[in-house]
PDB file of C-alpha atoms and ligand atoms in Angstrom:
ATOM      1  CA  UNK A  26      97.418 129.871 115.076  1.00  0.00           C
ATOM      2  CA  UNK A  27      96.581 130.512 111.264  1.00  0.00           C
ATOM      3  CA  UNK A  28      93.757 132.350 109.937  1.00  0.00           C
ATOM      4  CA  UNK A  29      90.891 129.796 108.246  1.00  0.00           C
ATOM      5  CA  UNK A  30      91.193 131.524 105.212  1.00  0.00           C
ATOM      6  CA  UNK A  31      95.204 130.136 105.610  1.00  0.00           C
ATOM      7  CA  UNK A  32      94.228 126.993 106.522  1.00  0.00           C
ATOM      8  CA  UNK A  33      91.897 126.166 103.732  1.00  0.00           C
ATOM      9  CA  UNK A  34      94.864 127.463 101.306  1.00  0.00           C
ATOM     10  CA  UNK A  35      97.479 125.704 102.886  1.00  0.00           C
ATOM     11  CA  UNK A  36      94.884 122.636 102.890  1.00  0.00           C
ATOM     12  CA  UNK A  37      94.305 123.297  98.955  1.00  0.00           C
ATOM     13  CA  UNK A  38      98.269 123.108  98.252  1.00  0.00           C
ATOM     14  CA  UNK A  39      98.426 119.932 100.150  1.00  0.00           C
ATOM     15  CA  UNK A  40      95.937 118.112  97.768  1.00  0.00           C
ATOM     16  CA  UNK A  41      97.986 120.247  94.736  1.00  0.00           C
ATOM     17  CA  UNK A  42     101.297 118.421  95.911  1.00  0.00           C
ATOM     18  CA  UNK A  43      99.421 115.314  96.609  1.00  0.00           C
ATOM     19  CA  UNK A  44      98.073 115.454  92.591  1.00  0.00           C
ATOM     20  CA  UNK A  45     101.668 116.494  91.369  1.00  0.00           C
ATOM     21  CA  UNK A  46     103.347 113.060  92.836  1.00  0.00           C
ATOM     22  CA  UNK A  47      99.639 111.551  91.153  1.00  0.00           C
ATOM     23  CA  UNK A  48     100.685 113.351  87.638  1.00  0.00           C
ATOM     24  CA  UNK A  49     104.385 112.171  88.131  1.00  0.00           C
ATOM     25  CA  UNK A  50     103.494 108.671  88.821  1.00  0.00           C
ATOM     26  CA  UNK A  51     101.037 108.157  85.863  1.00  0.00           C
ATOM     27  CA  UNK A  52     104.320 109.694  83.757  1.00  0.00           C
ATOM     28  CA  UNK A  53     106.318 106.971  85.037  1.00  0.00           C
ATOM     29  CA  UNK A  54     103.760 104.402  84.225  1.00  0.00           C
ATOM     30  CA  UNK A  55     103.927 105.213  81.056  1.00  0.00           C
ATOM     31  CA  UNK A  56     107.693 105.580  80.972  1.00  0.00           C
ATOM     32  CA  UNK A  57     107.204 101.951  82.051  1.00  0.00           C
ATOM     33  CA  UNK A  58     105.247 100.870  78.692  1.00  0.00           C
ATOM     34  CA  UNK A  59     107.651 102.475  76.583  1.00  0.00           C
ATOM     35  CA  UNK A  60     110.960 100.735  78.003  1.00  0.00           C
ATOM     36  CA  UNK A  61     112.032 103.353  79.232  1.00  0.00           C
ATOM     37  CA  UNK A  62     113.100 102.652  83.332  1.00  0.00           C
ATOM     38  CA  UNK A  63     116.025 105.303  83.698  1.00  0.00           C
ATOM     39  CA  UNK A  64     112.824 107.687  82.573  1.00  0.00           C
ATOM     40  CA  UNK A  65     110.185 105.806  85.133  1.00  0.00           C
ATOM     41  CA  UNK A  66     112.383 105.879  87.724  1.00  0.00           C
ATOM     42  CA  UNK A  67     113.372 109.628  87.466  1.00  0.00           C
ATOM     43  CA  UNK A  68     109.469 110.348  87.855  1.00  0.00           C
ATOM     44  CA  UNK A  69     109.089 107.728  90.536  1.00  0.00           C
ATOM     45  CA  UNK A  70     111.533 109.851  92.273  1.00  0.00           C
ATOM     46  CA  UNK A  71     109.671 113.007  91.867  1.00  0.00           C
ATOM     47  CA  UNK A  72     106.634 111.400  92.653  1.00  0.00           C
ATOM     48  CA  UNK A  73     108.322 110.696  96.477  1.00  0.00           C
ATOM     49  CA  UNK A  74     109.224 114.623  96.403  1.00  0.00           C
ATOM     50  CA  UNK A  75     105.823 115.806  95.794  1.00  0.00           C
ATOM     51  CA  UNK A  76     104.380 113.764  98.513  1.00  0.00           C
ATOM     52  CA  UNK A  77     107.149 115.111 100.834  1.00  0.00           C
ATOM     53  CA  UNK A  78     106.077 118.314  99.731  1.00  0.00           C
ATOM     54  CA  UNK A  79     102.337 117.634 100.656  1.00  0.00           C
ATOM     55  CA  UNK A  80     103.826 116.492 104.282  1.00  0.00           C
ATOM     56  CA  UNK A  81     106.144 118.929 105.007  1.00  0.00           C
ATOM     57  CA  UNK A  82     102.611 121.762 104.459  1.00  0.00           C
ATOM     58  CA  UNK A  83     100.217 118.849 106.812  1.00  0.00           C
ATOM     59  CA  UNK A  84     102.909 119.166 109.302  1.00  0.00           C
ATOM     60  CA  UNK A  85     103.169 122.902 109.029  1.00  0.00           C
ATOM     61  CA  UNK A  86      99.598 123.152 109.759  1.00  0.00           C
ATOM     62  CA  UNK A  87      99.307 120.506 112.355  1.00  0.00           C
ATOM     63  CA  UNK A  88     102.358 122.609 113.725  1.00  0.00           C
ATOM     64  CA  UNK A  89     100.062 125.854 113.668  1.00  0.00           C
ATOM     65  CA  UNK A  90      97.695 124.603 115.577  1.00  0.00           C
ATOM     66  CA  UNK A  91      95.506 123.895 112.255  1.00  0.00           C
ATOM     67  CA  UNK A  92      93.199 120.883 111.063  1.00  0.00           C
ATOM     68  CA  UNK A  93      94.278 118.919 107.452  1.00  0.00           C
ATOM     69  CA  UNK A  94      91.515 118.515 105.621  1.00  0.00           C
ATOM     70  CA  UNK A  95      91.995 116.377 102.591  1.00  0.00           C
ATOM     71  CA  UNK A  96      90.308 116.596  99.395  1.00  0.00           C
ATOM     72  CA  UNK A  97      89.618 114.534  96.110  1.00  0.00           C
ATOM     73  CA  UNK A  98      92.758 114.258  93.909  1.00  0.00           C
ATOM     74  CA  UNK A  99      91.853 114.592  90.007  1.00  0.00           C
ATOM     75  CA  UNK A 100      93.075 111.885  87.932  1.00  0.00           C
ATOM     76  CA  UNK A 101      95.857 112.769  85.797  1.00  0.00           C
ATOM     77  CA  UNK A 102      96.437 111.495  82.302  1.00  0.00           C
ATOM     78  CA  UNK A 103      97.614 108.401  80.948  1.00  0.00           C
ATOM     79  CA  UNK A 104      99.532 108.766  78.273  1.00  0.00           C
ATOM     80  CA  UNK A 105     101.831 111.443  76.022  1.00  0.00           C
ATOM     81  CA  UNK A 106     103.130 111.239  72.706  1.00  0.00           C
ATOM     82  CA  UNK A 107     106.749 111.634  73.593  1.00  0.00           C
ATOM     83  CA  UNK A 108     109.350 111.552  76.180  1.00  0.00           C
ATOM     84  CA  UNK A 109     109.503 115.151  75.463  1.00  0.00           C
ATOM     85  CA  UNK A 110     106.004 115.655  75.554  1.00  0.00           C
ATOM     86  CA  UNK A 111     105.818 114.481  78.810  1.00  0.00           C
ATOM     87  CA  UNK A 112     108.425 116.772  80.608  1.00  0.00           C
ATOM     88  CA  UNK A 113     106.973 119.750  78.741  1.00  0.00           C
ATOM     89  CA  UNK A 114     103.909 118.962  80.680  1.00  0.00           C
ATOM     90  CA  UNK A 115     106.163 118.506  83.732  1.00  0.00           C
ATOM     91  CA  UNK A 116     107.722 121.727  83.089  1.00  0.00           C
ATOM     92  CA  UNK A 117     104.162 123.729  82.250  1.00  0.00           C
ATOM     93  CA  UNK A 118     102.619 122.027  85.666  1.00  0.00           C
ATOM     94  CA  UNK A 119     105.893 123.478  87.614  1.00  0.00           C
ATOM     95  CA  UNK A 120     105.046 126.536  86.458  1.00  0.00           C
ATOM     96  CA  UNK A 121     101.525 126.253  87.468  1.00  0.00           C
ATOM     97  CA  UNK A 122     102.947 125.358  91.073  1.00  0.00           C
ATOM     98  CA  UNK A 123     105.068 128.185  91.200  1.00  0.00           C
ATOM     99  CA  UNK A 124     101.835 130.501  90.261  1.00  0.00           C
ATOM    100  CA  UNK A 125     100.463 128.954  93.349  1.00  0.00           C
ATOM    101  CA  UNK A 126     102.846 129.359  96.036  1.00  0.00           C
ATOM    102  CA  UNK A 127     103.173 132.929  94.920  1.00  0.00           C
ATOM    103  CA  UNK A 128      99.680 133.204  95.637  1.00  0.00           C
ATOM    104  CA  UNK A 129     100.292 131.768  98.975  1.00  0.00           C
ATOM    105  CA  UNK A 130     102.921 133.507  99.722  1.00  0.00           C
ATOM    106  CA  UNK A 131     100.529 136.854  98.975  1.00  0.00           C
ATOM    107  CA  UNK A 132      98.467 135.679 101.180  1.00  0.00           C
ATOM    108  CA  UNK A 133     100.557 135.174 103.858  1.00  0.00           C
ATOM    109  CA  UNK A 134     101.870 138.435 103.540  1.00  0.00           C
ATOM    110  CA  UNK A 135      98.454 140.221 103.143  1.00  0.00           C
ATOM    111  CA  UNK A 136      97.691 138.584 106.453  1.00  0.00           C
ATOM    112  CA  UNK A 137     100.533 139.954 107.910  1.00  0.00           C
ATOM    113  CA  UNK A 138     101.305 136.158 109.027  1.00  0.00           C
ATOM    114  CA  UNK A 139     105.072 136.447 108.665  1.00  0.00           C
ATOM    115  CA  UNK A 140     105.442 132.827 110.126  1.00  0.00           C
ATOM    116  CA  UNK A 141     103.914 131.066 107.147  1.00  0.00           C
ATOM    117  CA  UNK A 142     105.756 133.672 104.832  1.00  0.00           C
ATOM    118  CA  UNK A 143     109.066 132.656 106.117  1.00  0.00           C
ATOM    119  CA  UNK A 144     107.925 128.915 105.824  1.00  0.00           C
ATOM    120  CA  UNK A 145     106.973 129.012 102.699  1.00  0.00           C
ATOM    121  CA  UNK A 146     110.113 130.880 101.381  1.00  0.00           C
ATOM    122  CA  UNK A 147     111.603 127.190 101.290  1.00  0.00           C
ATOM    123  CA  UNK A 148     108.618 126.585  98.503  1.00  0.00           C
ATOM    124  CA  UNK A 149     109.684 129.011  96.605  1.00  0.00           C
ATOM    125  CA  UNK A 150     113.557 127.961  96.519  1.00  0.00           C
ATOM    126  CA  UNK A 151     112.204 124.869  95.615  1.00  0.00           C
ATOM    127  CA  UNK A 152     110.309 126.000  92.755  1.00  0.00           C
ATOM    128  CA  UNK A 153     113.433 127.368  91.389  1.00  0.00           C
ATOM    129  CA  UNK A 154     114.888 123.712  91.458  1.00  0.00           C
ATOM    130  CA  UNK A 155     111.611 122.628  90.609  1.00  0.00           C
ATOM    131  CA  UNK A 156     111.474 124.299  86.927  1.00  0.00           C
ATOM    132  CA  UNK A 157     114.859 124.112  86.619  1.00  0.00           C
ATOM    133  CA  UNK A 158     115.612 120.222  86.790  1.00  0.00           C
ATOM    134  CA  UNK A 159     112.116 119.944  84.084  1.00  0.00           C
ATOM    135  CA  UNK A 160     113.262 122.507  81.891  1.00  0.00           C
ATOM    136  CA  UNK A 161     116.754 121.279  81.415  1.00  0.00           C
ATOM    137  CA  UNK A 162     115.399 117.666  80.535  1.00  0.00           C
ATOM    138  CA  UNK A 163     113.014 119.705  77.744  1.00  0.00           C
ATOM    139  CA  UNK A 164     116.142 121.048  76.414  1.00  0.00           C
ATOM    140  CA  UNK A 165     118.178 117.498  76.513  1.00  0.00           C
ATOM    141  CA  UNK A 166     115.540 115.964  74.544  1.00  0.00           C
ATOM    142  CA  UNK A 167     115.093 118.548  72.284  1.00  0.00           C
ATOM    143  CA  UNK A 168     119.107 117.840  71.811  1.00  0.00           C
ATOM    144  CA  UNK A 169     118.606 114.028  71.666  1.00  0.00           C
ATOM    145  CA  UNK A 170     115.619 114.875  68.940  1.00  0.00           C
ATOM    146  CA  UNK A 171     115.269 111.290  67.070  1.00  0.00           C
ATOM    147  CA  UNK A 172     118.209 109.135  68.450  1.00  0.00           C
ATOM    148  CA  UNK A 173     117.997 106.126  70.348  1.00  0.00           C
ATOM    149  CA  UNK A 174     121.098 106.612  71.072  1.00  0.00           C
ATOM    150  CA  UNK A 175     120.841 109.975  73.034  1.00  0.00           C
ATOM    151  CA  UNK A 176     117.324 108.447  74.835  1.00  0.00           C
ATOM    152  CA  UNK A 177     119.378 105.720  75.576  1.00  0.00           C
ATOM    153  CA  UNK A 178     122.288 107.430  77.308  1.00  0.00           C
ATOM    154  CA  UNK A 179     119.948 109.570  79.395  1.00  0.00           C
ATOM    155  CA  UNK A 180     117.675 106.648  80.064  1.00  0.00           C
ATOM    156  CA  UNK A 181     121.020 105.408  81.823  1.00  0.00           C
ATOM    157  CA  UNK A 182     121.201 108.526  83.630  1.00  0.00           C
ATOM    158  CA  UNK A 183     118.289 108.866  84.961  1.00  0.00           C
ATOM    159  CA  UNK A 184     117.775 105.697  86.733  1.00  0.00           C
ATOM    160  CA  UNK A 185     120.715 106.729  88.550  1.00  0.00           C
ATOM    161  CA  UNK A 186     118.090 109.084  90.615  1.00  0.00           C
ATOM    162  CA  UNK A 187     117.321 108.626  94.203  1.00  0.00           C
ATOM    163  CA  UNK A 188     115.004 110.262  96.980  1.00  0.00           C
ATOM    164  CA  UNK A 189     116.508 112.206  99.492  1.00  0.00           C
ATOM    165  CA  UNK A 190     114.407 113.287 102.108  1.00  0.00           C
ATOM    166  CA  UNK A 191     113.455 117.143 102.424  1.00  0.00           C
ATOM    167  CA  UNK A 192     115.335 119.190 104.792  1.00  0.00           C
ATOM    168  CA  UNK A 193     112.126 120.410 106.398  1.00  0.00           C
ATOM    169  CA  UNK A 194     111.275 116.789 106.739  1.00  0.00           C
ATOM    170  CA  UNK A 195     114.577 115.493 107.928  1.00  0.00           C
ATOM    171  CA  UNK A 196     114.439 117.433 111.636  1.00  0.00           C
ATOM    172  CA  UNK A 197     110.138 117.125 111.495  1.00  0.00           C
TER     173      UNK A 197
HETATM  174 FE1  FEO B  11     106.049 120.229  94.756  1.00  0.00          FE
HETATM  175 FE2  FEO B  11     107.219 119.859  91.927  1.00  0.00          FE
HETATM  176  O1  FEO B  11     106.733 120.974  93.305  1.00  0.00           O
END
């Protein structure tokens, strides 16, 4: 069983995960107005991992003998001034996820709840991947800079991007 004060946490990063896949979604509608699909489908990707992410924590706390509770997801924005733009803001709101399953994991370890600290250890592998994957599409469009060329050729690689489920998920 986890504490209520765990719960409502755990809860709280569900609806965070949940608003991620809502952030990455709105960036690949906009992808979509600019002609750029490799780009939109990169984020539609992402947006499946957040919401895995969100599922794998409602199982965990479903698992614990917990109640999800879901709250209101803020609406993201619509629009960014560049490709690059738009995975800085992906890279910034990775960070911001990272800040918050450290504080989880604080938490858990305050609580002396060494169950959720070992579970959420696979969070913060993630996050490493997480940042990593944004940040290294910062720096390739800081490369590219101006050319179509360079968008184009990454365009190409990205919509070579496809979901794969979670491990957490795969055996849930
Ligand atoms: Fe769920 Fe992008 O971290």
């Amino acid at each position: 069983m986890i504490s209520q004060k765990m719960q409502e946490a755990l809860n709280d990063q569900v609806k965070a995960e949940f608003y991620s896949g809502y952030l990455y979604l709105a960036m690949a509608a906009w992808f979509e107005t600019q002609n750029l699909g490799g780009f939109a489908n990169w984020m539609r990707v992402q947006t499946q991992e957040e919401l895995a992410h969100g599922m794998i924590i409602y199982n965990y706390i479903h698992n614990r003998g917990g109640q999800v509770v879901l709250g209101a997801i803020d609406q993201p924005p619509a629009e960014w001034d560049s490709p690059r733009k738009a995975f800085e803001n992906a890279y910034a709101h990775e960070q911001v996820v990272t800040g918050r399953i450290n504080k989880l994991m604080d938490l858990a370890i305050q609580e002396s709840d060494y169950a959720t600290s070992a579970f959420l250890q696979w969070f913060v592998n993630e996050q490493v991947e997480e940042e990593l994957s944004a940040s290294t599409i910062v720096n390739q469009l800081t490369v590219a800079g101006e050319s179509p060329n360079a968008l184009f050729m990454l365009d190409r690689e990205f919509a070579a991007r496809t979901f794969n489920l979670p491990t957490p998920l795969q055996n849930a």
